[in-house]
Amino acid sequence: MIAVDRGRYTCVLDGPDTRVTAMRARELGRKSVVVGDRVSLVGDTSGAPGALARIVRIAERRSVLRRTADDDETTAEGRLERVVVANADQLVIVTALADPPPRTGFVDRCLVAAYDADIEPLLCLTKADLAEPAAILDYYAELDLPYVLVRPDSDLGELRERLAGRVSVLVGHSGVGKSTLVNRLVPEADRAVGTVSAIGRGRHTSTSAVALPLPPASGDTDPGWIVDTPGVRSFGLAHVSAESLLHGFPDLVEGTVDCPPNCEHTAGEAECALDGWVAAGNADPRRLQSYRRLLASRAGETE
């Protein structure tokens, strides 16, 4: 399933050129159908104009990328867990090096979500013509986090290689150039492109997730798919346990070996070994601060 719009689901059969419009069958009950799901269809699957099939089964998902909605926790919708996409292989975290400046707190949240979903992260640094990447790369130096640099006129060959043969989800704050990047990768996508406001926050442009097949390059047998998602202000992690949260900070894991049993690793834990681990130069103090901020509040507030 590659897109959903007002209760109508767009599915592809036998490659991206055969598209079928479908609706949910009653027997699915309350099961959600999301972009990336593999589904079984009955009815008219010709793809002809006006044809409508029915989705009767959702195959078991091999990966599920989730985020918690950043709504007001006092409302009925607050802290609602949402599936972003199913069956993804890679999470491409798109962040600008300037205009707006990079927000490592958001990147940290995305890394936790990727590790929790058991999919690989890739850091995509846009607007590399405006600032150098040294500061943010230094922050993640201990993680061996793969990254690509993108400029307005740069060749996208390295990025395409990392996307080939995979289903990759692109996430990022509005204004970081994600929709521009999608349009460069898939020219016919025609994703809406916004501008950055005077206070350095991007305007929301994409309004719904959609899976797009990448055009084949020479020698490509499977160029892969990208899933463009709406620009988000935060990536809530209320659905992630405190123990799983640590998986997003592999540079801190070894430092917890000497912690007492049931240590919560918060700043208030007097015997937490992480402080000594960082003081000894084994990890960046900013990483510990970020981890503890996420521990204190995983409800998805804006960083």
CSV table of C-alpha atoms in Angstrom, one decimal:
chain,number,residue,atom,x,y,z
A,1,MET,CA,0.0,0.0,0.0
A,2,ILE,CA,1.6,3.3,-1.1
A,3,ALA,CA,-0.9,6.0,-0.1
A,4,VAL,CA,-4.2,6.8,1.6
A,5,ASP,CA,-6.6,9.6,1.0
A,6,ARG,CA,-10.0,10.0,2.7
A,7,GLY,CA,-10.6,6.3,3.2
A,8,ARG,CA,-9.3,5.3,-0.2
A,9,TYR,CA,-6.1,3.3,-0.4
A,10,THR,CA,-3.7,3.1,-3.3
A,11,CYS,CA,-2.0,-0.2,-3.8
A,12,VAL,CA,0.4,-1.5,-6.4
A,13,LEU,CA,0.4,-4.9,-8.1
A,14,ASP,CA,3.3,-6.4,-10.0
A,15,GLY,CA,5.5,-3.3,-9.8
A,16,PRO,CA,4.8,0.4,-9.5
A,17,ASP,CA,3.0,0.8,-12.8
A,18,THR,CA,-0.1,-1.2,-11.8
A,19,ARG,CA,-2.1,0.9,-9.3
A,20,VAL,CA,-5.3,-0.2,-7.7
A,21,THR,CA,-7.7,1.9,-5.6
A,22,ALA,CA,-9.2,0.0,-2.6
A,23,MET,CA,-11.2,0.4,0.5
A,24,ARG,CA,-11.1,-1.5,3.8
A,25,ALA,CA,-13.2,-4.6,4.2
A,26,ARG,CA,-15.4,-4.8,7.3
A,27,GLU,CA,-13.7,-8.0,8.4
A,28,LEU,CA,-10.5,-6.0,9.1
A,29,GLY,CA,-12.3,-4.5,12.1
A,30,ARG,CA,-10.2,-1.8,13.8
A,31,LYS,CA,-6.9,-2.9,12.2
A,32,SER,CA,-5.1,0.1,10.7
A,33,VAL,CA,-3.8,0.0,7.2
A,34,VAL,CA,-0.7,2.1,6.7
A,35,VAL,CA,1.8,3.0,3.9
A,36,GLY,CA,4.1,0.1,3.4
A,37,ASP,CA,1.6,-2.6,4.4
A,38,ARG,CA,1.4,-5.7,2.2
A,39,VAL,CA,-2.2,-6.5,1.7
A,40,SER,CA,-4.5,-9.0,0.0
A,41,LEU,CA,-7.2,-7.6,-2.3
A,42,VAL,CA,-10.5,-8.9,-3.7
A,43,GLY,CA,-12.9,-7.4,-6.2
A,44,ASP,CA,-11.9,-5.3,-9.2
A,45,THR,CA,-8.1,-5.1,-9.2
A,46,SER,CA,-7.9,-4.0,-12.8
A,47,GLY,CA,-6.8,-0.5,-11.9
A,48,ALA,CA,-9.3,0.9,-14.4
A,49,PRO,CA,-10.8,4.4,-13.8
A,50,GLY,CA,-13.6,4.0,-11.2
A,51,ALA,CA,-12.6,0.5,-10.2
A,52,LEU,CA,-12.6,-0.3,-6.5
A,53,ALA,CA,-11.1,-3.3,-4.8
A,54,ARG,CA,-11.3,-4.3,-1.1
A,55,ILE,CA,-8.5,-4.9,1.3
A,56,VAL,CA,-9.3,-8.1,3.2
A,57,ARG,CA,-6.0,-9.0,4.8
A,58,ILE,CA,-2.9,-7.3,6.1
A,59,ALA,CA,0.3,-9.5,6.0
A,60,GLU,CA,2.5,-9.7,9.1
A,61,ARG,CA,4.7,-6.7,9.3
A,62,ARG,CA,8.5,-7.2,9.4
A,63,SER,CA,9.1,-3.8,10.9
A,64,VAL,CA,6.9,-1.0,12.3
A,65,LEU,CA,8.1,2.6,12.7
A,66,ARG,CA,6.0,4.3,15.3
A,67,ARG,CA,5.8,7.7,16.9
A,68,THR,CA,3.7,9.1,19.7
A,69,ALA,CA,1.5,12.0,18.7
A,70,ASP,CA,2.6,15.3,20.2
A,71,ASP,CA,-1.0,16.4,21.1
A,72,ASP,CA,-2.0,17.8,24.4
A,73,GLU,CA,-1.9,14.9,26.9
A,74,THR,CA,-5.0,16.2,28.5
A,75,THR,CA,-7.1,15.5,25.4
A,76,ALA,CA,-8.6,12.1,24.3
A,77,GLU,CA,-6.1,12.1,21.4
A,78,GLY,CA,-3.1,12.9,23.5
A,79,ARG,CA,-0.2,10.5,23.6
A,80,LEU,CA,-1.8,8.5,20.8
A,81,GLU,CA,0.6,6.0,19.3
A,82,ARG,CA,0.7,6.2,15.5
A,83,VAL,CA,2.3,3.9,13.0
A,84,VAL,CA,4.3,6.0,10.6
A,85,VAL,CA,5.0,3.2,8.0
A,86,ALA,CA,5.3,-0.6,7.9
A,87,ASN,CA,8.0,-2.8,6.4
A,88,ALA,CA,10.6,-0.1,6.1
A,89,ASP,CA,14.3,-1.0,5.9
A,90,GLN,CA,15.9,2.4,6.6
A,91,LEU,CA,15.0,5.7,8.3
A,92,VAL,CA,16.6,8.7,6.6
A,93,ILE,CA,16.7,11.5,9.1
A,94,VAL,CA,16.8,14.7,7.1
A,95,THR,CA,18.2,17.8,8.9
A,96,ALA,CA,19.5,21.0,7.6
A,97,LEU,CA,22.9,22.4,8.6
A,98,ALA,CA,21.5,25.9,8.6
A,99,ASP,CA,18.2,27.8,8.0
A,100,PRO,CA,16.9,26.1,10.2
A,101,PRO,CA,19.9,24.9,12.3
A,102,PRO,CA,20.2,21.2,13.2
A,103,ARG,CA,18.4,20.0,16.3
A,104,THR,CA,20.2,17.1,17.8
A,105,GLY,CA,17.4,16.4,20.2
A,106,PHE,CA,15.1,15.6,17.2
A,107,VAL,CA,17.8,13.5,15.6
A,108,ASP,CA,18.3,11.6,18.9
A,109,ARG,CA,14.5,10.8,19.0
A,110,CYS,CA,14.5,9.5,15.5
A,111,LEU,CA,17.5,7.3,16.2
A,112,VAL,CA,15.7,5.8,19.2
A,113,ALA,CA,12.6,5.2,17.0
A,114,ALA,CA,14.8,3.6,14.3
A,115,TYR,CA,16.6,1.2,16.7
A,116,ASP,CA,13.3,0.4,18.4
A,117,ALA,CA,11.8,-0.5,15.0
A,118,ASP,CA,14.9,-2.5,14.1
A,119,ILE,CA,15.6,-0.5,11.0
A,120,GLU,CA,18.8,1.2,10.0
A,121,PRO,CA,19.3,5.0,10.4
A,122,LEU,CA,20.9,7.3,7.8
A,123,LEU,CA,21.6,10.9,8.6
A,124,CYS,CA,21.0,13.2,5.5
A,125,LEU,CA,22.5,16.7,6.0
A,126,THR,CA,21.0,19.2,3.6
A,127,LYS,CA,22.0,22.8,2.8
A,128,ALA,CA,25.6,21.8,3.1
A,129,ASP,CA,26.4,24.9,1.1
A,130,LEU,CA,25.4,27.1,4.1
A,131,ALA,CA,27.4,25.5,6.9
A,132,GLU,CA,30.0,22.9,7.7
A,133,PRO,CA,28.9,19.5,9.2
A,134,ALA,CA,31.8,19.2,11.7
A,135,ALA,CA,29.8,20.2,14.8
A,136,ILE,CA,26.9,17.7,14.3
A,137,LEU,CA,29.3,14.9,13.1
A,138,ASP,CA,31.4,15.4,16.2
A,139,TYR,CA,28.3,15.0,18.3
A,140,TYR,CA,27.6,11.6,16.8
A,141,ALA,CA,31.3,10.6,16.4
A,142,GLU,CA,31.0,7.6,18.8
A,143,LEU,CA,28.0,6.1,16.9
A,144,ASP,CA,29.6,5.4,13.6
A,145,LEU,CA,26.3,6.8,12.1
A,146,PRO,CA,26.3,6.8,8.3
A,147,TYR,CA,25.6,10.1,6.7
A,148,VAL,CA,25.4,11.9,3.4
A,149,LEU,CA,25.9,15.6,2.6
A,150,VAL,CA,23.5,17.3,0.1
A,151,ARG,CA,23.9,20.7,-1.6
A,152,PRO,CA,21.5,22.3,-4.0
A,153,ASP,CA,23.7,21.4,-7.0
A,154,SER,CA,25.3,18.2,-5.6
A,155,ASP,CA,25.2,14.9,-7.3
A,156,LEU,CA,22.9,12.5,-5.5
A,157,GLY,CA,24.7,9.4,-6.5
A,158,GLU,CA,25.9,8.4,-3.0
A,159,LEU,CA,22.4,8.9,-1.6
A,160,ARG,CA,20.8,6.8,-4.4
A,161,GLU,CA,23.3,4.0,-3.7
A,162,ARG,CA,22.2,3.9,0.0
A,163,LEU,CA,18.5,3.9,-1.1
A,164,ALA,CA,18.8,1.2,-3.7
A,165,GLY,CA,17.0,-2.0,-3.0
A,166,ARG,CA,15.4,-0.7,0.2
A,167,VAL,CA,12.2,0.9,1.5
A,168,SER,CA,13.5,4.1,3.1
A,169,VAL,CA,11.4,6.5,5.2
A,170,LEU,CA,12.3,10.2,5.1
A,171,VAL,CA,11.5,12.2,8.2
A,172,GLY,CA,12.5,15.7,9.2
A,173,HIS,CA,11.3,19.1,10.4
A,174,SER,CA,9.5,21.3,7.9
A,175,GLY,CA,11.9,23.6,6.1
A,176,VAL,CA,14.9,21.3,6.1
A,177,GLY,CA,14.6,20.6,2.4
A,178,LYS,CA,13.0,17.2,2.5
A,179,SER,CA,10.4,17.8,-0.1
A,180,THR,CA,13.0,19.5,-2.4
A,181,LEU,CA,15.1,16.4,-1.9
A,182,VAL,CA,12.2,14.1,-2.8
A,183,ASN,CA,11.6,16.1,-6.0
A,184,ARG,CA,15.2,15.7,-7.0
A,185,LEU,CA,15.1,12.0,-6.4
A,186,VAL,CA,11.7,11.5,-8.0
A,187,PRO,CA,11.1,14.5,-10.4
A,188,GLU,CA,7.5,13.4,-11.2
A,189,ALA,CA,6.6,13.4,-7.5
A,190,ASP,CA,5.9,17.1,-7.5
A,191,ARG,CA,5.8,17.3,-3.7
A,192,ALA,CA,4.9,20.8,-2.4
A,193,VAL,CA,7.9,22.9,-1.3
A,194,GLY,CA,7.6,25.6,1.3
A,195,THR,CA,9.9,28.3,2.7
A,196,VAL,CA,11.5,28.9,6.0
A,197,SER,CA,9.8,31.6,8.1
A,198,ALA,CA,11.5,34.6,9.6
A,199,ILE,CA,11.9,32.9,13.0
A,200,GLY,CA,13.7,29.9,11.5
A,201,ARG,CA,10.9,27.4,11.5
A,202,GLY,CA,9.8,25.7,8.3
A,203,ARG,CA,6.3,25.7,7.1
A,204,HIS,CA,4.5,22.4,6.7
A,205,THR,CA,4.3,21.3,3.1
A,206,SER,CA,3.7,17.6,2.7
A,207,THR,CA,0.4,16.6,4.3
A,208,SER,CA,0.4,12.8,4.1
A,209,ALA,CA,2.8,10.0,3.8
A,210,VAL,CA,3.3,8.5,0.3
A,211,ALA,CA,5.6,5.8,-1.0
A,212,LEU,CA,7.3,6.6,-4.3
A,213,PRO,CA,9.3,4.3,-6.5
A,214,LEU,CA,12.8,5.6,-7.3
A,215,PRO,CA,13.6,5.8,-11.0
A,216,PRO,CA,16.0,3.1,-12.1
A,217,ALA,CA,19.6,4.1,-12.8
A,218,SER,CA,22.0,2.3,-15.0
A,219,GLY,CA,22.6,-1.2,-13.7
A,220,ASP,CA,19.9,-0.9,-11.0
A,221,THR,CA,17.8,-4.1,-10.6
A,222,ASP,CA,15.9,-2.6,-7.7
A,223,PRO,CA,16.3,1.2,-7.2
A,224,GLY,CA,14.2,1.1,-4.1
A,225,TRP,CA,11.3,3.1,-2.7
A,226,ILE,CA,11.2,6.2,-0.6
A,227,VAL,CA,8.3,7.1,1.8
A,228,ASP,CA,7.9,10.9,2.1
A,229,THR,CA,6.3,11.8,5.4
A,230,PRO,CA,4.7,15.1,6.5
A,231,GLY,CA,7.1,17.5,8.2
A,232,VAL,CA,6.9,17.0,12.0
A,233,ARG,CA,7.8,19.3,14.9
A,234,SER,CA,8.6,16.4,17.2
A,235,PHE,CA,9.0,12.6,17.3
A,236,GLY,CA,7.2,11.4,20.4
A,237,LEU,CA,8.6,8.3,22.2
A,238,ALA,CA,6.0,7.6,24.8
A,239,HIS,CA,5.6,4.1,23.3
A,240,VAL,CA,9.3,3.3,23.8
A,241,SER,CA,10.2,1.7,27.2
A,242,ALA,CA,13.0,3.3,29.3
A,243,GLU,CA,15.2,0.3,28.7
A,244,SER,CA,14.7,0.4,24.9
A,245,LEU,CA,15.4,4.1,25.0
A,246,LEU,CA,19.0,3.4,25.8
A,247,HIS,CA,19.4,1.5,22.5
A,248,GLY,CA,19.4,4.9,20.8
A,249,PHE,CA,22.5,5.8,22.8
A,250,PRO,CA,25.0,3.0,22.1
A,251,ASP,CA,27.8,5.2,23.2
A,252,LEU,CA,26.3,5.1,26.8
A,253,VAL,CA,25.4,1.5,27.0
A,254,GLU,CA,28.8,0.2,28.3
A,255,GLY,CA,28.7,2.9,30.9
A,256,THR,CA,25.7,1.4,32.6
A,257,VAL,CA,27.5,-1.9,33.4
A,258,ASP,CA,28.5,-0.6,36.8
A,259,CYS,CA,25.1,0.9,37.7
A,260,PRO,CA,23.3,-0.7,40.6
A,261,PRO,CA,20.3,-3.0,39.9
A,262,ASN,CA,17.2,-1.2,38.7
A,263,CYS,CA,19.1,2.0,38.1
A,264,GLU,CA,16.9,4.5,36.3
A,265,HIS,CA,19.9,6.4,35.0
A,266,THR,CA,18.3,9.8,35.8
A,267,ALA,CA,20.2,12.8,37.1
A,268,GLY,CA,18.7,12.0,40.6
A,269,GLU,CA,20.3,8.6,40.8
A,270,ALA,CA,23.3,9.2,43.0
A,271,GLU,CA,24.9,5.8,42.2
A,272,CYS,CA,24.3,6.0,38.4
A,273,ALA,CA,27.6,5.1,36.8
A,274,LEU,CA,26.9,7.2,33.7
A,275,ASP,CA,28.2,10.4,35.2
A,276,GLY,CA,31.5,8.8,35.9
A,277,TRP,CA,31.6,7.3,32.5
A,278,VAL,CA,31.1,10.6,30.8
A,279,ALA,CA,33.5,12.4,33.2
A,280,ALA,CA,36.2,9.9,32.2
A,281,GLY,CA,35.9,11.1,28.6
A,282,ASN,CA,34.1,8.0,27.3
A,283,ALA,CA,31.1,9.8,25.9
A,284,ASP,CA,30.0,13.4,25.1
A,285,PRO,CA,28.3,15.0,28.0
A,286,ARG,CA,25.7,16.4,25.6
A,287,ARG,CA,24.7,12.9,24.8
A,288,LEU,CA,24.0,12.0,28.4
A,289,GLN,CA,22.0,15.3,28.8
A,290,SER,CA,19.9,14.3,25.7
A,291,TYR,CA,19.3,10.8,27.0
A,292,ARG,CA,18.2,12.1,30.4
A,293,ARG,CA,15.9,14.6,28.8
A,294,LEU,CA,14.2,11.8,26.9
A,295,LEU,CA,14.0,9.7,30.0
A,296,ALA,CA,12.3,12.6,31.8
A,297,SER,CA,9.7,13.1,29.2
A,298,ARG,CA,8.9,10.8,26.3
A,299,ALA,CA,5.6,12.4,25.3
A,300,GLY,CA,6.9,14.1,22.2
A,301,GLU,CA,7.3,17.7,23.2
A,302,THR,CA,9.0,20.0,20.7
A,303,GLU,CA,12.7,20.1,21.4
